[in-house]
């Protein structure tokens, strides 16, 4: 299999592309999270504005941090055992900057999880006042959103821990087998989080709306049947 030679400029371009893609996909997942919370809070405009402001503050800060970190990162092409690899050298506090990027995103994820849990607890308390059929259906719908959110949050924390591990001084720049395995596990976990569990957040919202619409249609048809049973239609008349 032929090997593709990478120049130092090619390594820098690949580094910019990977980090830029990471920032963009993270922002897209944040938009998905805002749409979920907007639906859970019954399309509250105040909550939407509040989430957008926090989202923009976090993502603008993350974009600036990544841009500064990339300016202080240099790439070099090396050949080890006949294979071309890119080795990155970090100047100054680049490790701290990348750690800040993940910390800010972790703060955002914790914030959105707290909002989801809070509104879910509030709705589950309100369900006690409703009948068993309506309450169980709405509870199941919210259960779908909470389960998918918790699963995504656990995966995010796992990936963040792996990322912070790869940024430690013991692993950074190391070519040992353990360091390579950790980096490979991180990359695979990051892809699963972004391209498997991330889209699952959208599917859970669609499932949530589908269940609500189905329950509304069922209640409407049931009320129509009950209404027809109680209507008395005269069959004869006197003149």
mmCIF file of C-alpha atoms in Angstrom:
data_model
loop_
_atom_site.group_PDB
_atom_site.id
_atom_site.type_symbol
_atom_site.label_atom_id
_atom_site.label_comp_id
_atom_site.label_asym_id
_atom_site.label_seq_id
_atom_site.Cartn_x
_atom_site.Cartn_y
_atom_site.Cartn_z
ATOM 1 C CA UNK A 1 0.000 0.000 0.000
ATOM 2 C CA UNK A 2 1.619 3.320 -1.002
ATOM 3 C CA UNK A 3 2.335 5.857 1.718
ATOM 4 C CA UNK A 4 1.225 9.464 1.356
ATOM 5 C CA UNK A 5 3.938 11.963 2.205
ATOM 6 C CA UNK A 6 2.895 14.886 4.365
ATOM 7 C CA UNK A 7 4.820 18.128 4.484
ATOM 8 C CA UNK A 8 4.940 20.388 7.520
ATOM 9 C CA UNK A 9 2.385 22.669 5.858
ATOM 10 C CA UNK A 10 0.144 19.673 5.235
ATOM 11 C CA UNK A 11 0.359 18.704 8.890
ATOM 12 C CA UNK A 12 -0.605 22.242 9.912
ATOM 13 C CA UNK A 13 -3.562 22.258 7.514
ATOM 14 C CA UNK A 14 -4.728 18.895 8.853
ATOM 15 C CA UNK A 15 -4.401 20.180 12.416
ATOM 16 C CA UNK A 16 -6.456 23.298 11.603
ATOM 17 C CA UNK A 17 -9.082 21.195 9.819
ATOM 18 C CA UNK A 18 -9.485 18.713 12.674
ATOM 19 C CA UNK A 19 -9.726 21.351 15.393
ATOM 20 C CA UNK A 20 -12.005 23.556 13.294
ATOM 21 C CA UNK A 21 -14.301 20.626 12.572
ATOM 22 C CA UNK A 22 -14.383 19.805 16.266
ATOM 23 C CA UNK A 23 -15.440 23.376 17.123
ATOM 24 C CA UNK A 24 -18.139 23.451 14.420
ATOM 25 C CA UNK A 25 -19.649 20.069 15.346
ATOM 26 C CA UNK A 26 -19.612 20.998 19.036
ATOM 27 C CA UNK A 27 -21.519 24.175 18.186
ATOM 28 C CA UNK A 28 -24.035 22.173 16.123
ATOM 29 C CA UNK A 29 -24.618 19.827 19.051
ATOM 30 C CA UNK A 30 -25.187 22.884 21.217
ATOM 31 C CA UNK A 31 -27.878 24.101 18.795
ATOM 32 C CA UNK A 32 -29.530 20.685 18.996
ATOM 33 C CA UNK A 33 -29.463 20.907 22.791
ATOM 34 C CA UNK A 34 -31.094 24.341 22.658
ATOM 35 C CA UNK A 35 -33.881 22.940 20.447
ATOM 36 C CA UNK A 36 -34.458 20.108 22.934
ATOM 37 C CA UNK A 37 -34.646 22.433 25.919
ATOM 38 C CA UNK A 38 -36.888 24.810 23.982
ATOM 39 C CA UNK A 39 -39.313 21.927 23.404
ATOM 40 C CA UNK A 40 -39.114 20.730 27.011
ATOM 41 C CA UNK A 41 -39.854 24.236 28.296
ATOM 42 C CA UNK A 42 -42.983 24.414 26.114
ATOM 43 C CA UNK A 43 -41.399 26.783 23.578
ATOM 44 C CA UNK A 44 -40.698 29.517 26.108
ATOM 45 C CA UNK A 45 -39.249 32.560 24.360
ATOM 46 C CA UNK A 46 -37.521 33.757 27.541
ATOM 47 C CA UNK A 47 -35.771 30.409 27.975
ATOM 48 C CA UNK A 48 -34.772 30.406 24.295
ATOM 49 C CA UNK A 49 -33.176 33.869 24.544
ATOM 50 C CA UNK A 50 -31.419 32.886 27.762
ATOM 51 C CA UNK A 51 -29.996 29.700 26.203
ATOM 52 C CA UNK A 52 -28.867 31.498 23.049
ATOM 53 C CA UNK A 53 -26.996 34.127 25.083
ATOM 54 C CA UNK A 54 -25.181 31.487 27.168
ATOM 55 C CA UNK A 55 -24.498 29.410 24.045
ATOM 56 C CA UNK A 56 -22.975 32.329 22.132
ATOM 57 C CA UNK A 57 -20.809 33.355 25.100
ATOM 58 C CA UNK A 58 -19.421 29.835 25.536
ATOM 59 C CA UNK A 59 -18.844 29.150 21.842
ATOM 60 C CA UNK A 60 -17.272 32.524 21.061
ATOM 61 C CA UNK A 61 -14.887 32.005 23.961
ATOM 62 C CA UNK A 62 -14.108 28.475 22.760
ATOM 63 C CA UNK A 63 -13.465 29.709 19.224
ATOM 64 C CA UNK A 64 -11.061 32.391 20.446
ATOM 65 C CA UNK A 65 -9.258 29.893 22.694
ATOM 66 C CA UNK A 66 -8.791 27.383 19.880
ATOM 67 C CA UNK A 67 -7.567 30.108 17.495
ATOM 68 C CA UNK A 68 -4.958 31.282 20.022
ATOM 69 C CA UNK A 69 -3.874 27.699 20.729
ATOM 70 C CA UNK A 70 -3.460 26.894 17.036
ATOM 71 C CA UNK A 71 -1.258 29.966 16.546
ATOM 72 C CA UNK A 72 1.143 28.573 19.152
ATOM 73 C CA UNK A 73 1.136 25.047 17.740
ATOM 74 C CA UNK A 74 3.729 23.942 15.213
ATOM 75 C CA UNK A 75 3.648 20.733 13.198
ATOM 76 C CA UNK A 76 6.576 18.709 11.930
ATOM 77 C CA UNK A 77 6.683 15.729 9.605
ATOM 78 C CA UNK A 78 8.627 12.700 10.815
ATOM 79 C CA UNK A 79 9.287 9.281 9.325
ATOM 80 C CA UNK A 80 9.186 6.406 11.796
ATOM 81 C CA UNK A 81 9.518 2.820 10.606
ATOM 82 C CA UNK A 82 8.762 3.922 7.055
ATOM 83 C CA UNK A 83 5.571 5.733 8.046
ATOM 84 C CA UNK A 84 4.937 9.450 7.755
ATOM 85 C CA UNK A 85 3.511 10.959 10.933
ATOM 86 C CA UNK A 86 2.808 14.471 12.169
ATOM 87 C CA UNK A 87 4.327 15.548 15.461
ATOM 88 C CA UNK A 88 2.951 18.701 17.079
ATOM 89 C CA UNK A 89 4.925 20.999 19.341
ATOM 90 C CA UNK A 90 3.055 23.263 21.738
ATOM 91 C CA UNK A 91 4.472 26.576 22.902
ATOM 92 C CA UNK A 92 3.511 28.387 26.059
ATOM 93 C CA UNK A 93 0.234 27.483 27.769
ATOM 94 C CA UNK A 94 -1.358 25.683 24.824
ATOM 95 C CA UNK A 95 -2.178 22.665 26.983
ATOM 96 C CA UNK A 96 -4.027 24.940 29.383
ATOM 97 C CA UNK A 97 -5.907 26.580 26.502
ATOM 98 C CA UNK A 98 -7.105 23.246 25.109
ATOM 99 C CA UNK A 99 -8.082 22.206 28.643
ATOM 100 C CA UNK A 100 -10.072 25.441 28.979
ATOM 101 C CA UNK A 101 -11.875 24.613 25.731
ATOM 102 C CA UNK A 102 -13.094 21.289 27.119
ATOM 103 C CA UNK A 103 -13.849 22.788 30.525
ATOM 104 C CA UNK A 104 -16.095 25.453 28.995
ATOM 105 C CA UNK A 105 -17.937 22.820 26.988
ATOM 106 C CA UNK A 106 -18.266 20.697 30.115
ATOM 107 C CA UNK A 107 -19.792 23.666 31.960
ATOM 108 C CA UNK A 108 -22.289 24.069 29.092
ATOM 109 C CA UNK A 109 -23.210 20.375 29.177
ATOM 110 C CA UNK A 110 -23.646 20.389 32.965
ATOM 111 C CA UNK A 111 -25.785 23.526 32.674
ATOM 112 C CA UNK A 112 -28.082 22.002 30.034
ATOM 113 C CA UNK A 113 -28.332 18.742 31.993
ATOM 114 C CA UNK A 114 -29.384 20.632 35.122
ATOM 115 C CA UNK A 115 -32.055 22.497 33.155
ATOM 116 C CA UNK A 116 -33.354 19.228 31.685
ATOM 117 C CA UNK A 117 -33.495 17.485 35.052
ATOM 118 C CA UNK A 118 -35.157 20.495 36.690
ATOM 119 C CA UNK A 119 -37.960 20.753 34.126
ATOM 120 C CA UNK A 120 -38.409 16.970 34.162
ATOM 121 C CA UNK A 121 -38.800 16.913 37.947
ATOM 122 C CA UNK A 122 -41.261 19.792 37.723
ATOM 123 C CA UNK A 123 -43.333 17.992 35.086
ATOM 124 C CA UNK A 124 -43.296 14.697 36.964
ATOM 125 C CA UNK A 125 -44.650 16.511 40.024
ATOM 126 C CA UNK A 126 -47.394 18.079 37.928
ATOM 127 C CA UNK A 127 -48.297 14.672 36.517
ATOM 128 C CA UNK A 128 -49.620 13.553 39.899
ATOM 129 C CA UNK A 129 -52.503 15.987 39.446
ATOM 130 C CA UNK A 130 -53.445 14.434 36.091
ATOM 131 C CA UNK A 131 -55.167 11.177 35.378
ATOM 132 C CA UNK A 132 -53.153 7.940 35.119
ATOM 133 C CA UNK A 133 -53.449 7.687 31.328
ATOM 134 C CA UNK A 134 -52.438 11.263 30.489
ATOM 135 C CA UNK A 135 -49.799 11.393 33.198
ATOM 136 C CA UNK A 136 -48.150 8.155 32.151
ATOM 137 C CA UNK A 137 -48.024 9.222 28.505
ATOM 138 C CA UNK A 138 -46.448 12.602 29.192
ATOM 139 C CA UNK A 139 -44.095 10.955 31.665
ATOM 140 C CA UNK A 140 -43.009 8.450 29.021
ATOM 141 C CA UNK A 141 -42.374 11.303 26.565
ATOM 142 C CA UNK A 142 -40.194 13.165 29.019
ATOM 143 C CA UNK A 143 -38.509 9.912 29.942
ATOM 144 C CA UNK A 144 -37.356 9.552 26.334
ATOM 145 C CA UNK A 145 -35.703 12.977 26.407
ATOM 146 C CA UNK A 146 -34.082 12.513 29.801
ATOM 147 C CA UNK A 147 -32.637 9.074 28.974
ATOM 148 C CA UNK A 148 -31.064 10.255 25.727
ATOM 149 C CA UNK A 149 -29.728 13.391 27.424
ATOM 150 C CA UNK A 150 -28.168 11.480 30.314
ATOM 151 C CA UNK A 151 -26.595 8.977 27.911
ATOM 152 C CA UNK A 152 -25.107 11.786 25.836
ATOM 153 C CA UNK A 153 -23.847 13.579 28.954
ATOM 154 C CA UNK A 154 -22.124 10.426 30.246
ATOM 155 C CA UNK A 155 -20.421 9.955 26.878
ATOM 156 C CA UNK A 156 -19.344 13.608 26.869
ATOM 157 C CA UNK A 157 -17.791 13.313 30.335
ATOM 158 C CA UNK A 158 -16.001 10.125 29.247
ATOM 159 C CA UNK A 159 -14.602 11.797 26.117
ATOM 160 C CA UNK A 160 -13.604 14.895 28.105
ATOM 161 C CA UNK A 161 -11.658 12.773 30.591
ATOM 162 C CA UNK A 162 -9.855 11.054 27.711
ATOM 163 C CA UNK A 163 -9.065 14.426 26.129
ATOM 164 C CA UNK A 164 -7.649 15.821 29.365
ATOM 165 C CA UNK A 165 -5.580 12.645 29.686
ATOM 166 C CA UNK A 166 -4.088 13.087 26.219
ATOM 167 C CA UNK A 167 -3.238 16.716 27.058
ATOM 168 C CA UNK A 168 -1.239 15.781 30.139
ATOM 169 C CA UNK A 169 2.520 16.253 30.026
ATOM 170 C CA UNK A 170 3.084 12.497 30.393
ATOM 171 C CA UNK A 171 1.255 11.637 27.149
ATOM 172 C CA UNK A 172 1.717 14.814 25.117
ATOM 173 C CA UNK A 173 4.313 14.161 22.408
ATOM 174 C CA UNK A 174 4.855 10.583 23.574
ATOM 175 C CA UNK A 175 5.079 7.847 20.942
ATOM 176 C CA UNK A 176 4.728 4.933 23.359
ATOM 177 C CA UNK A 177 2.194 2.165 22.783
ATOM 178 C CA UNK A 178 0.085 3.261 25.746
ATOM 179 C CA UNK A 179 -0.093 6.847 24.511
ATOM 180 C CA UNK A 180 -1.057 5.728 21.018
ATOM 181 C CA UNK A 181 -3.796 3.451 22.397
ATOM 182 C CA UNK A 182 -5.183 6.285 24.540
ATOM 183 C CA UNK A 183 -5.216 8.647 21.560
ATOM 184 C CA UNK A 184 -6.939 6.036 19.385
ATOM 185 C CA UNK A 185 -9.590 5.362 22.036
ATOM 186 C CA UNK A 186 -10.176 9.103 22.371
ATOM 187 C CA UNK A 187 -10.611 9.603 18.628
ATOM 188 C CA UNK A 188 -13.028 6.666 18.305
ATOM 189 C CA UNK A 189 -15.036 7.792 21.347
ATOM 190 C CA UNK A 190 -15.193 11.350 19.996
ATOM 191 C CA UNK A 191 -16.549 10.127 16.658
ATOM 192 C CA UNK A 192 -19.188 7.989 18.405
ATOM 193 C CA UNK A 193 -20.260 10.902 20.579
ATOM 194 C CA UNK A 194 -20.521 13.378 17.703
ATOM 195 C CA UNK A 195 -21.933 11.220 14.917
ATOM 196 C CA UNK A 196 -23.939 8.555 16.798
ATOM 197 C CA UNK A 197 -25.148 9.942 20.120
ATOM 198 C CA UNK A 198 -25.396 13.507 18.783
ATOM 199 C CA UNK A 199 -27.930 12.693 16.032
ATOM 200 C CA UNK A 200 -29.742 10.533 18.580
ATOM 201 C CA UNK A 201 -30.637 13.751 20.396
ATOM 202 C CA UNK A 202 -32.581 14.873 17.311
ATOM 203 C CA UNK A 203 -34.320 11.515 16.947
ATOM 204 C CA UNK A 204 -35.419 11.596 20.587
ATOM 205 C CA UNK A 205 -37.045 15.008 20.050
ATOM 206 C CA UNK A 206 -38.923 13.658 17.016
ATOM 207 C CA UNK A 207 -40.007 10.638 19.068
ATOM 208 C CA UNK A 208 -41.166 12.982 21.823
ATOM 209 C CA UNK A 209 -43.351 15.014 19.439
ATOM 210 C CA UNK A 210 -44.666 11.857 17.750
ATOM 211 C CA UNK A 211 -45.849 10.425 21.068
ATOM 212 C CA UNK A 212 -47.528 13.678 22.052
ATOM 213 C CA UNK A 213 -49.338 13.928 18.710
ATOM 214 C CA UNK A 214 -50.442 10.280 18.882
ATOM 215 C CA UNK A 215 -51.764 10.743 22.408
ATOM 216 C CA UNK A 216 -53.589 13.938 21.433
ATOM 217 C CA UNK A 217 -55.256 12.201 18.477
ATOM 218 C CA UNK A 218 -56.248 9.249 20.667
ATOM 219 C CA UNK A 219 -57.801 11.518 23.301
ATOM 220 C CA UNK A 220 -59.639 13.520 20.624
ATOM 221 C CA UNK A 221 -61.158 10.403 19.063
ATOM 222 C CA UNK A 222 -62.090 9.022 22.482
ATOM 223 C CA UNK A 223 -63.815 12.252 23.503
ATOM 224 C CA UNK A 224 -65.687 12.264 20.188
ATOM 225 C CA UNK A 225 -66.956 8.718 20.800
ATOM 226 C CA UNK A 226 -68.043 9.559 24.338
ATOM 227 C CA UNK A 227 -69.821 12.684 23.102
ATOM 228 C CA UNK A 228 -71.711 10.742 20.451
ATOM 229 C CA UNK A 229 -72.834 8.155 23.001
ATOM 230 C CA UNK A 230 -74.376 10.864 25.182
ATOM 231 C CA UNK A 231 -76.184 12.651 22.359
ATOM 232 C CA UNK A 232 -79.861 11.750 22.055
ATOM 233 C CA UNK A 233 -81.105 11.729 18.469
ATOM 234 C CA UNK A 234 -84.955 11.794 18.157
ATOM 235 C CA UNK A 235 -86.352 9.191 15.755
ATOM 236 C CA UNK A 236 -89.967 10.383 15.541
ATOM 237 C CA UNK A 237 -91.876 13.604 15.764
ATOM 238 C CA UNK A 238 -95.463 14.610 16.322
ATOM 239 C CA UNK A 239 -97.363 17.190 14.353
#
